[in-house]
CSV table of C-alpha atoms in Angstrom, one decimal:
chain,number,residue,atom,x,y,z
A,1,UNK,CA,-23.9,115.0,155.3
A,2,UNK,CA,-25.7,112.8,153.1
A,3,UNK,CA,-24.7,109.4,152.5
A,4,UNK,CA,-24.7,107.1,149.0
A,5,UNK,CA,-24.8,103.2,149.4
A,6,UNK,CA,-24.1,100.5,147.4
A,7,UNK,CA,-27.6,98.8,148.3
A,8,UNK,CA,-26.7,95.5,146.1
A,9,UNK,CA,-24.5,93.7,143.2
A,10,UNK,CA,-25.8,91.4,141.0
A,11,UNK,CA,-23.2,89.5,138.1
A,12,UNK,CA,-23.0,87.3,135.1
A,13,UNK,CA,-20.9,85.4,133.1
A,14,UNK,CA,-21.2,83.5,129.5
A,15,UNK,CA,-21.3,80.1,129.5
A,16,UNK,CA,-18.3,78.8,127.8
A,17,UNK,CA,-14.9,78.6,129.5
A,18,UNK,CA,-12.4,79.2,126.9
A,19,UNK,CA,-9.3,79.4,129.1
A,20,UNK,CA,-7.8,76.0,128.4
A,21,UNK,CA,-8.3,76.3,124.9
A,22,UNK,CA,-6.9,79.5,124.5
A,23,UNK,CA,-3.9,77.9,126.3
A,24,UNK,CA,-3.5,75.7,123.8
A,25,UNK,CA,-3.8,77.7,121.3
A,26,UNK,CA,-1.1,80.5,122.5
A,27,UNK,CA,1.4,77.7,123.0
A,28,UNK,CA,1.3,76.5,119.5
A,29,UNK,CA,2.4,80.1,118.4
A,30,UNK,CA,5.6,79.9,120.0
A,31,UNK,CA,8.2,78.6,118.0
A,32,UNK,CA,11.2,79.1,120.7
A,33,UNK,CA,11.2,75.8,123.0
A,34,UNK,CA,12.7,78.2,125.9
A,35,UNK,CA,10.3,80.8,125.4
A,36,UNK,CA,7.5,78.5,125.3
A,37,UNK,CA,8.4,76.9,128.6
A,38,UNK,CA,8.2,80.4,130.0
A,39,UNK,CA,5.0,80.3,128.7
A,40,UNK,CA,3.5,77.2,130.9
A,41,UNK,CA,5.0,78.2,133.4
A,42,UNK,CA,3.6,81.3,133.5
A,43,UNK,CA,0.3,79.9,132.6
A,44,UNK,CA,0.5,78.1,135.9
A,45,UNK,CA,1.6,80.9,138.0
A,46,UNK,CA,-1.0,82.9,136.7
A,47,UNK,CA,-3.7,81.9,139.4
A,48,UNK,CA,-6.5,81.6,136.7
A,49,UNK,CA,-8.6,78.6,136.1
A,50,UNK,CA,-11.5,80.0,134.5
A,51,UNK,CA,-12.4,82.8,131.7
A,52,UNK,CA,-15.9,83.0,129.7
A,53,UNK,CA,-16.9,84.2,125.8
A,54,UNK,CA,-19.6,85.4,124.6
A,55,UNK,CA,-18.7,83.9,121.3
A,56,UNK,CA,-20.7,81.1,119.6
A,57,UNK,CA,-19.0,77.5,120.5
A,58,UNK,CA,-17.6,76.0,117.2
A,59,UNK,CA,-19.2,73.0,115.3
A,60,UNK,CA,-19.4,70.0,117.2
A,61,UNK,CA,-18.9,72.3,120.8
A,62,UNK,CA,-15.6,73.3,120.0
A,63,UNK,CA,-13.7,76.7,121.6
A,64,UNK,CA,-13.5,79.9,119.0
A,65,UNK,CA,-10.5,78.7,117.6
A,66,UNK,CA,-11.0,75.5,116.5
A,67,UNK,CA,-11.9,74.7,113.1
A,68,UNK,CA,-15.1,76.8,112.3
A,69,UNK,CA,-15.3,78.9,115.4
A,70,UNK,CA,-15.4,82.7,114.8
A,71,UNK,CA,-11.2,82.8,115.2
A,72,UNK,CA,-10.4,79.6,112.6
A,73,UNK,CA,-9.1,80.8,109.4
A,74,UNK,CA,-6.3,82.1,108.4
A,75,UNK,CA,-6.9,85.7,108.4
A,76,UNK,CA,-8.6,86.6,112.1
A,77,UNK,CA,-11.8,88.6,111.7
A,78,UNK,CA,-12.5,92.1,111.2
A,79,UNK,CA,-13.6,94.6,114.0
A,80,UNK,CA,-16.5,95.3,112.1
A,81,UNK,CA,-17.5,91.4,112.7
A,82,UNK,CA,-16.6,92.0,116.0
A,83,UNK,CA,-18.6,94.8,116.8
A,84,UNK,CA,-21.5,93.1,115.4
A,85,UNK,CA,-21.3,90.3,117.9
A,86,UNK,CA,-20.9,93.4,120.9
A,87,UNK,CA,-23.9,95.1,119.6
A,88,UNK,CA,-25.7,92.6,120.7
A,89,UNK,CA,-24.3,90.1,123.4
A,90,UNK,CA,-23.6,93.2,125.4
A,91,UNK,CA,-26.3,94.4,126.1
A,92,UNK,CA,-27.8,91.1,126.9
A,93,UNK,CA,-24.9,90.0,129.0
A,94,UNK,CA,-25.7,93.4,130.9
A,95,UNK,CA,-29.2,92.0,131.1
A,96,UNK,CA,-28.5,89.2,132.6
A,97,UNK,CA,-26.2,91.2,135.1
A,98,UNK,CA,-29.6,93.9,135.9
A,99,UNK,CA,-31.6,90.7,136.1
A,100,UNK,CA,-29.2,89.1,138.9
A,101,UNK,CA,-29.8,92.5,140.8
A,102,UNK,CA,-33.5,92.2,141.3
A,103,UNK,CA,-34.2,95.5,141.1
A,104,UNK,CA,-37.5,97.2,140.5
A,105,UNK,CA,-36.6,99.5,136.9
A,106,UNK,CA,-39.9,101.6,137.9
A,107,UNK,CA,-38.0,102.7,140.9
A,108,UNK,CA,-34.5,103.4,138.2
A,109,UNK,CA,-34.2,107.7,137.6
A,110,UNK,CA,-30.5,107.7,136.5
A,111,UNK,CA,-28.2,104.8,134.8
A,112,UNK,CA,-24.6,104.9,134.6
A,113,UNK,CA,-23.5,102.4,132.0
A,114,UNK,CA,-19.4,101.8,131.7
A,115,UNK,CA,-17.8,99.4,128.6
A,116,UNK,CA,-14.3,99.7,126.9
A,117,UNK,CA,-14.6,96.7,124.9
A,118,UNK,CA,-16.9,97.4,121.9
A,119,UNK,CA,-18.9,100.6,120.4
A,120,UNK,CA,-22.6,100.8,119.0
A,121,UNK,CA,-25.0,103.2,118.6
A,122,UNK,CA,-27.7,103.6,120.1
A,123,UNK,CA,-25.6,103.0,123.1
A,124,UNK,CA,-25.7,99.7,125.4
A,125,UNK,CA,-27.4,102.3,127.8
A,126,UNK,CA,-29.8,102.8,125.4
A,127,UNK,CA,-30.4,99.3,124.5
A,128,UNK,CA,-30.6,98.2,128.0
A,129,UNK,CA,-32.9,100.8,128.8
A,130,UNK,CA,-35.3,99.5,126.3
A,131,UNK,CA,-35.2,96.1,127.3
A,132,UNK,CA,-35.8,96.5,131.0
A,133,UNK,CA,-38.5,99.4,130.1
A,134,UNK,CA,-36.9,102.4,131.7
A,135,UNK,CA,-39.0,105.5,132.0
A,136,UNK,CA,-38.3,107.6,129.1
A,137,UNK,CA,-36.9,110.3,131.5
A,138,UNK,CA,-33.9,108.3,133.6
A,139,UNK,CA,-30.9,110.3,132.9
A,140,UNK,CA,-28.2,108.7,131.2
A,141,UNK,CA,-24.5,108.4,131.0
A,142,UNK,CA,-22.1,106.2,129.1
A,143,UNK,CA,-18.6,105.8,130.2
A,144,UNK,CA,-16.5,104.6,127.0
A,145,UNK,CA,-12.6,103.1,127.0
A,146,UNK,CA,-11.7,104.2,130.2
A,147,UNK,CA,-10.1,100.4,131.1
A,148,UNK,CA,-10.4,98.5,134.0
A,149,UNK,CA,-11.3,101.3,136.1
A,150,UNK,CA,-14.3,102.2,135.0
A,151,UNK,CA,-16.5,101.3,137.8
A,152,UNK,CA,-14.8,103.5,140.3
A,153,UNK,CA,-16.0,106.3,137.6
A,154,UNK,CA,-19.1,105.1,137.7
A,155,UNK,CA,-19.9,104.3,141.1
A,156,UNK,CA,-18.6,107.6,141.8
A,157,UNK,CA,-20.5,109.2,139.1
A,158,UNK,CA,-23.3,107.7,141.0
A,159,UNK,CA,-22.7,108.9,144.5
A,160,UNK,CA,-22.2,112.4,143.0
A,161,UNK,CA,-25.5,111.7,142.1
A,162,UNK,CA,-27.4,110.2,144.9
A,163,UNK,CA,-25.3,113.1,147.0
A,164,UNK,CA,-27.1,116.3,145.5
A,165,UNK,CA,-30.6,114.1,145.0
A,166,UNK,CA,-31.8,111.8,148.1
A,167,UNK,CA,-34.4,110.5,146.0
A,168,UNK,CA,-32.4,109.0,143.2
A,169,UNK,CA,-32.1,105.5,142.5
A,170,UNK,CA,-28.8,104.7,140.5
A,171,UNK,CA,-28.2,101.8,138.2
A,172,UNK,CA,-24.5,101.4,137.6
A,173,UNK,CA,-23.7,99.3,134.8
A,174,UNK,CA,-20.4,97.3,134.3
A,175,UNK,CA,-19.8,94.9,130.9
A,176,UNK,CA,-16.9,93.8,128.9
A,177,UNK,CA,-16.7,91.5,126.1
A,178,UNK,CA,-12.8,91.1,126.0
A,179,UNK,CA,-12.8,87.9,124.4
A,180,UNK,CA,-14.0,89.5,120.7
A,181,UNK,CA,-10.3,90.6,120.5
A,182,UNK,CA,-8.3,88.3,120.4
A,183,UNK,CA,-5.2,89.1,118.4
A,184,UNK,CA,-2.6,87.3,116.1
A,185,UNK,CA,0.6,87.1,117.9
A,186,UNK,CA,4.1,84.8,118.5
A,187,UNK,CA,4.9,87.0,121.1
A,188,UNK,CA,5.1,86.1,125.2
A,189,UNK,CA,4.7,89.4,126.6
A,190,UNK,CA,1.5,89.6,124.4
A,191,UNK,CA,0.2,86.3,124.8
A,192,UNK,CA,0.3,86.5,128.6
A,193,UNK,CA,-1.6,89.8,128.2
A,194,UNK,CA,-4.4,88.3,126.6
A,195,UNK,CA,-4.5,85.3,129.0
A,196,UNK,CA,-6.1,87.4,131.8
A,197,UNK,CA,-9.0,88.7,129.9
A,198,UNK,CA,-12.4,87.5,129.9
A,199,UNK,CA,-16.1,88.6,129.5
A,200,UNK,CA,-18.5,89.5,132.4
A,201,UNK,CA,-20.9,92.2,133.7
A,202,UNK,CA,-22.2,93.6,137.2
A,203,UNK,CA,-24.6,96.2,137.9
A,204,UNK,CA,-25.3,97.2,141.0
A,205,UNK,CA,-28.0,99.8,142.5
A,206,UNK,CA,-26.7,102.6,144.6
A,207,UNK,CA,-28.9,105.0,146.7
A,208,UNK,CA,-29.8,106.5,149.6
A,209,UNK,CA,-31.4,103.7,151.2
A,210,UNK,CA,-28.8,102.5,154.2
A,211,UNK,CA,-27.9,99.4,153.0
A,212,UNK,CA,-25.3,97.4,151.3
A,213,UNK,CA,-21.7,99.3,151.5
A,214,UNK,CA,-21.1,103.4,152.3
A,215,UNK,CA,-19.8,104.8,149.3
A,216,UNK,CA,-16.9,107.3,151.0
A,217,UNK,CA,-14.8,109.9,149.6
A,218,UNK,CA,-13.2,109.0,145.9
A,219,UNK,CA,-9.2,109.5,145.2
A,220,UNK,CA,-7.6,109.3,141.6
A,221,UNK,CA,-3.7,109.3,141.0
A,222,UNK,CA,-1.5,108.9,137.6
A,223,UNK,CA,1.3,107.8,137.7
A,224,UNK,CA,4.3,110.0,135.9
A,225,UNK,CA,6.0,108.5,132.9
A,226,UNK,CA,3.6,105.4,132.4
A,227,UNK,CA,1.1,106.3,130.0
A,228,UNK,CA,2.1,104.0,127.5
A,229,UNK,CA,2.3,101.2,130.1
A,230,UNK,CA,-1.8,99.9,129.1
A,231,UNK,CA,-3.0,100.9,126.5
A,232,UNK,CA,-5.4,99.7,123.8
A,233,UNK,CA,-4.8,100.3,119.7
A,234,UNK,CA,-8.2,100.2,117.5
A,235,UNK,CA,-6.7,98.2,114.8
A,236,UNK,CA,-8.7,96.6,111.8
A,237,UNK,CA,-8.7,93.2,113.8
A,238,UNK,CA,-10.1,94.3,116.9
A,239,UNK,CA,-8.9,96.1,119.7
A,240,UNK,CA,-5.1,95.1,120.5
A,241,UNK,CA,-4.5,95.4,124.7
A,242,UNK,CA,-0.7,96.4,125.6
A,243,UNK,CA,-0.1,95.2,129.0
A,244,UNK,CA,3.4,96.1,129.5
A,245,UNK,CA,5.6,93.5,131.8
A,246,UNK,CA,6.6,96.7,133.9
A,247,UNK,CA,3.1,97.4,134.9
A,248,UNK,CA,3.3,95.5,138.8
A,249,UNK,CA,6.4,97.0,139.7
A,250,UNK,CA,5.3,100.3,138.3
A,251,UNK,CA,2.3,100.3,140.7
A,252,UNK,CA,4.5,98.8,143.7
A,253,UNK,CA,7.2,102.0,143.1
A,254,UNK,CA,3.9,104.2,143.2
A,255,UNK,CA,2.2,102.2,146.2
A,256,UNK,CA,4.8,102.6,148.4
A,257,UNK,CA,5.4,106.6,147.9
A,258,UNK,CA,4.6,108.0,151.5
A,259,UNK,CA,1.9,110.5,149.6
A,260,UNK,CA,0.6,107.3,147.9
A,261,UNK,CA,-0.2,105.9,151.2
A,262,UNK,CA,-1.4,108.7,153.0
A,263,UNK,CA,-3.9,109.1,150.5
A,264,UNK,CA,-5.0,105.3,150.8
A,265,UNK,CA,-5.0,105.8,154.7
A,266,UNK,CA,-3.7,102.5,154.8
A,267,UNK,CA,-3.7,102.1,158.5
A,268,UNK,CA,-6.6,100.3,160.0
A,269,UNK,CA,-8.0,98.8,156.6
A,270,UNK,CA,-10.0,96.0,157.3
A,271,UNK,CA,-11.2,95.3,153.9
A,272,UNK,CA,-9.4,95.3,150.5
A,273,UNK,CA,-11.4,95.6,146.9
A,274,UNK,CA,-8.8,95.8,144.7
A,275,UNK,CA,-9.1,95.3,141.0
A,276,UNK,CA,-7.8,91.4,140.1
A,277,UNK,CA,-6.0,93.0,137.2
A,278,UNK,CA,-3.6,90.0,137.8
A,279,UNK,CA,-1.9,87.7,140.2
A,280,UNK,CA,1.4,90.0,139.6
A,281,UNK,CA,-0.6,92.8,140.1
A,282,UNK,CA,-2.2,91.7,143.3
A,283,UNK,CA,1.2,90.7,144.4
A,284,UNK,CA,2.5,94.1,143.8
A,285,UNK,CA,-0.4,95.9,145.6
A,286,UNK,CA,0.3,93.8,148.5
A,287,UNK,CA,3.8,93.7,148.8
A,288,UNK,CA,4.1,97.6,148.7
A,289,UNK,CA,1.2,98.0,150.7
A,290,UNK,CA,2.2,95.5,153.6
A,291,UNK,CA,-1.0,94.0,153.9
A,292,UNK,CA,-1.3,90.4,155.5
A,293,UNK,CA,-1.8,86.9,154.2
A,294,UNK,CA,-4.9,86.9,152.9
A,295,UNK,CA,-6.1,90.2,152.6
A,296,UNK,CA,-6.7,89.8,148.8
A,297,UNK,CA,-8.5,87.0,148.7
A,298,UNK,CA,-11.3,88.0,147.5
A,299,UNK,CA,-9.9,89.9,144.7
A,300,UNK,CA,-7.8,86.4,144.0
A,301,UNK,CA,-10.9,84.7,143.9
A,302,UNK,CA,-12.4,86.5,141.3
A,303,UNK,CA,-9.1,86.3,139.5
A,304,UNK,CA,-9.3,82.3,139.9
A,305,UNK,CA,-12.8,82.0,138.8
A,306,UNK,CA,-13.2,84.7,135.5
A,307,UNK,CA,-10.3,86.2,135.0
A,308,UNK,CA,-9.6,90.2,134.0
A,309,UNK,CA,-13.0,91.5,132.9
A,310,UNK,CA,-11.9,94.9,132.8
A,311,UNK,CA,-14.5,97.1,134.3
A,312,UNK,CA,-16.7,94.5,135.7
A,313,UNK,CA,-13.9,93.1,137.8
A,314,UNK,CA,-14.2,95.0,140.5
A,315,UNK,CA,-17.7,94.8,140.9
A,316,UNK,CA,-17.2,91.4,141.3
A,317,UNK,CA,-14.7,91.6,144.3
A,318,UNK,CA,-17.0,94.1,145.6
A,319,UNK,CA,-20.1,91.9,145.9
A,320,UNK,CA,-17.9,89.5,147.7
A,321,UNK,CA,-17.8,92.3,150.5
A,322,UNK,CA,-21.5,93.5,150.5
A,323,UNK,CA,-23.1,91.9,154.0
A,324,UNK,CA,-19.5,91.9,156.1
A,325,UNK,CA,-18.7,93.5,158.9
A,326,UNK,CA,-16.4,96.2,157.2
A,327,UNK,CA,-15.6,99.0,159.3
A,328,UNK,CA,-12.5,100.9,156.8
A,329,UNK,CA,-12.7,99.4,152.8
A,330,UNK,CA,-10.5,100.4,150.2
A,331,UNK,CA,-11.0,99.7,146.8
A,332,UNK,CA,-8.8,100.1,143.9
A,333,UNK,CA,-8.5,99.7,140.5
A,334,UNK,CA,-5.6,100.7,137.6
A,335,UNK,CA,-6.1,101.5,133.8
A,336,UNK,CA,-4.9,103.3,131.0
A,337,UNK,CA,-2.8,106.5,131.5
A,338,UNK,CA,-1.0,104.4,133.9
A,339,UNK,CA,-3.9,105.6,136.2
A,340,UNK,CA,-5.0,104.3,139.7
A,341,UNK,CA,-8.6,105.3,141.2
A,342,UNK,CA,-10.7,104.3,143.8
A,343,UNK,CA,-12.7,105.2,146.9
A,344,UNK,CA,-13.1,104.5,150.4
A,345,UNK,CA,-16.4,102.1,151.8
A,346,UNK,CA,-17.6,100.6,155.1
A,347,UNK,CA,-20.5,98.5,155.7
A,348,UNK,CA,-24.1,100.5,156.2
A,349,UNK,CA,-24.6,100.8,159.7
């Protein structure tokens, strides 16, 4: 049967850190001494140390919310202002990503672009297209709002592809710009919410060259009851994220279902890529799942070092895993609906 690889991942970042300052500012909102203590301490269970923006550093190198940034004022902006800023720091964010890959785009005949965080049209795959001089003729496909996991759609999208055409060469495209939605809000539950996000992107290149990771067979499960556990709301200031505190022992209930885990074929996993949706989150996954000290690391890592970047996040963990010895990989992401998906990987022979 024929085989799809991941051949290679290649990332990127912004370059401002805005983590600290968003601390900062999210603790000034908080009028309630208790509730604010909850807060910090929280903030320093929440094993994240880094997040990046794409927005423009204030006057005098200052964060977005300090006087003059693009969230100082009293009224925070509109999405139209935001969506100007995705339009275009997107696309070259996903650049940068492409870039990082090292891969030839003569050789590209399909791309597989996924974003949740912004809309323009022509599309980031369009745009990106363009700018790395795609043939006219790659095939394309855009996968919009699906949440943080996307790339399991599109990776799988992509070994559909490779699958019924050996000679394809798939670009698979992950960015998020989280950061142009910050929203106005006194409330912990929402404030904690928005302390995981950040902005990053991944592309990778998947084809039928043996290399990099064995893209295996794909599962996708949602959960009853949960849909309005994550959800986003298009509101005139941006996109507001609902991460519901309920969300990690929602997916531990669902994780440790005997169906759940016959599906994961948990037994004799030697490699975890699970989506660093949070350090709950990764506590829940491995607390249902049984797995040992230390089998999220990597997916921690990530966490420690960027943050939730929706979609890209797991492209991130995954690169991690690209060049190790993995016989049985598992990776796993949840989203909107409450929703889990992923797919099984091992290491190219």
């Amino acid at each position: 049967m024929r085989q799809a690889y991941l051949n290679a991942i290649g990332t990127a970042v912004p370059d401002q850190d805005v983590h600290a300052a968003f601390i900062d500012w999210a603790t000034a909102r908080i009028d309630d001494p208790r509730e604010r203590r909850l807060f910090g301490r929280m903030v320093q269970r929440a094993g994240i140390e880094h997040r990046w923006s794409v927005l423009p550093e204030a006057p005098g190198g200052g964060s977005p919310v300090c006087p003059g940034g693009f969230y100082d004022g009293a009224t925070l902006p509109g999405t139209a202002a935001r969506m100007r800023i995705y339009g275009t720091a997107a696309p070259a964010l996903a650049l940068d990503a492409v870039r990082a890959l090292d891969a030839d785009p003569a050789e590209i005949t399909h791309l597989v672009v996924a974003s949740c965080t912004g809309f323009v049209a022509p599309g980031v795959d369009q745009i990106l297209a363009r700018a790395l001089g795609l043939r006219p003729g790659v095939e394309r496909l855009l996968i919009g709002f699906m949440g943080c996991y996307a790339a399991v759609s599109a990776l799988r999208s992509a070994r559909h592809i490779v699958r019924s055409d050996p000679g394809a060469r798939v670009l698979v495209v992950t960015v998020e710009l989280s950061s142009l939605h910050l929203q106005e809000s006194d409330g912990v539950e929402a404030l904690l919410a928005m302390l995981q996000f950040g902005d990053g992107a991944a592309a990778g290149l998947v084809s039928a060259e043996p290399a990099g990771l064995v893209l295996d067979a794909p599962f996708a499960a949602t959960l009853p009851d949960s849909d309005a556990l994550i959800r986003w709301d298009i509101t005139d200031q941006g996109f507001a994220m609902h991460l519901s505190g309920e969300v990690p022992g929602r997916i531990a209930a669902a994780l440790a279902e005997p169906g759940f885990r016959e599906a994961l074929a948990v037994d004799g996993v030697d490699a975890w890529a699970v989506h660093a949706g949070g350090r709950s989150i990764l506590d829940a996954v491995e607390g249902a799942l049984a797995l040992g000290q230390g089998a999220l690391a990597d997916s921690r890592e990530v966490l420690r070092r960027f943050g939730n970047m929706s979609s890209a996040t797991l492209m991130f963990v995954l690169q991690r895993l690209i060049g190790r010895p993995v016989e049985r990989g598992v990776a796993l992401a949840f989203g909107p609906g409450l929703a889990a998906e992923g797919f099984r990987f091992r290491a190219a022979a």
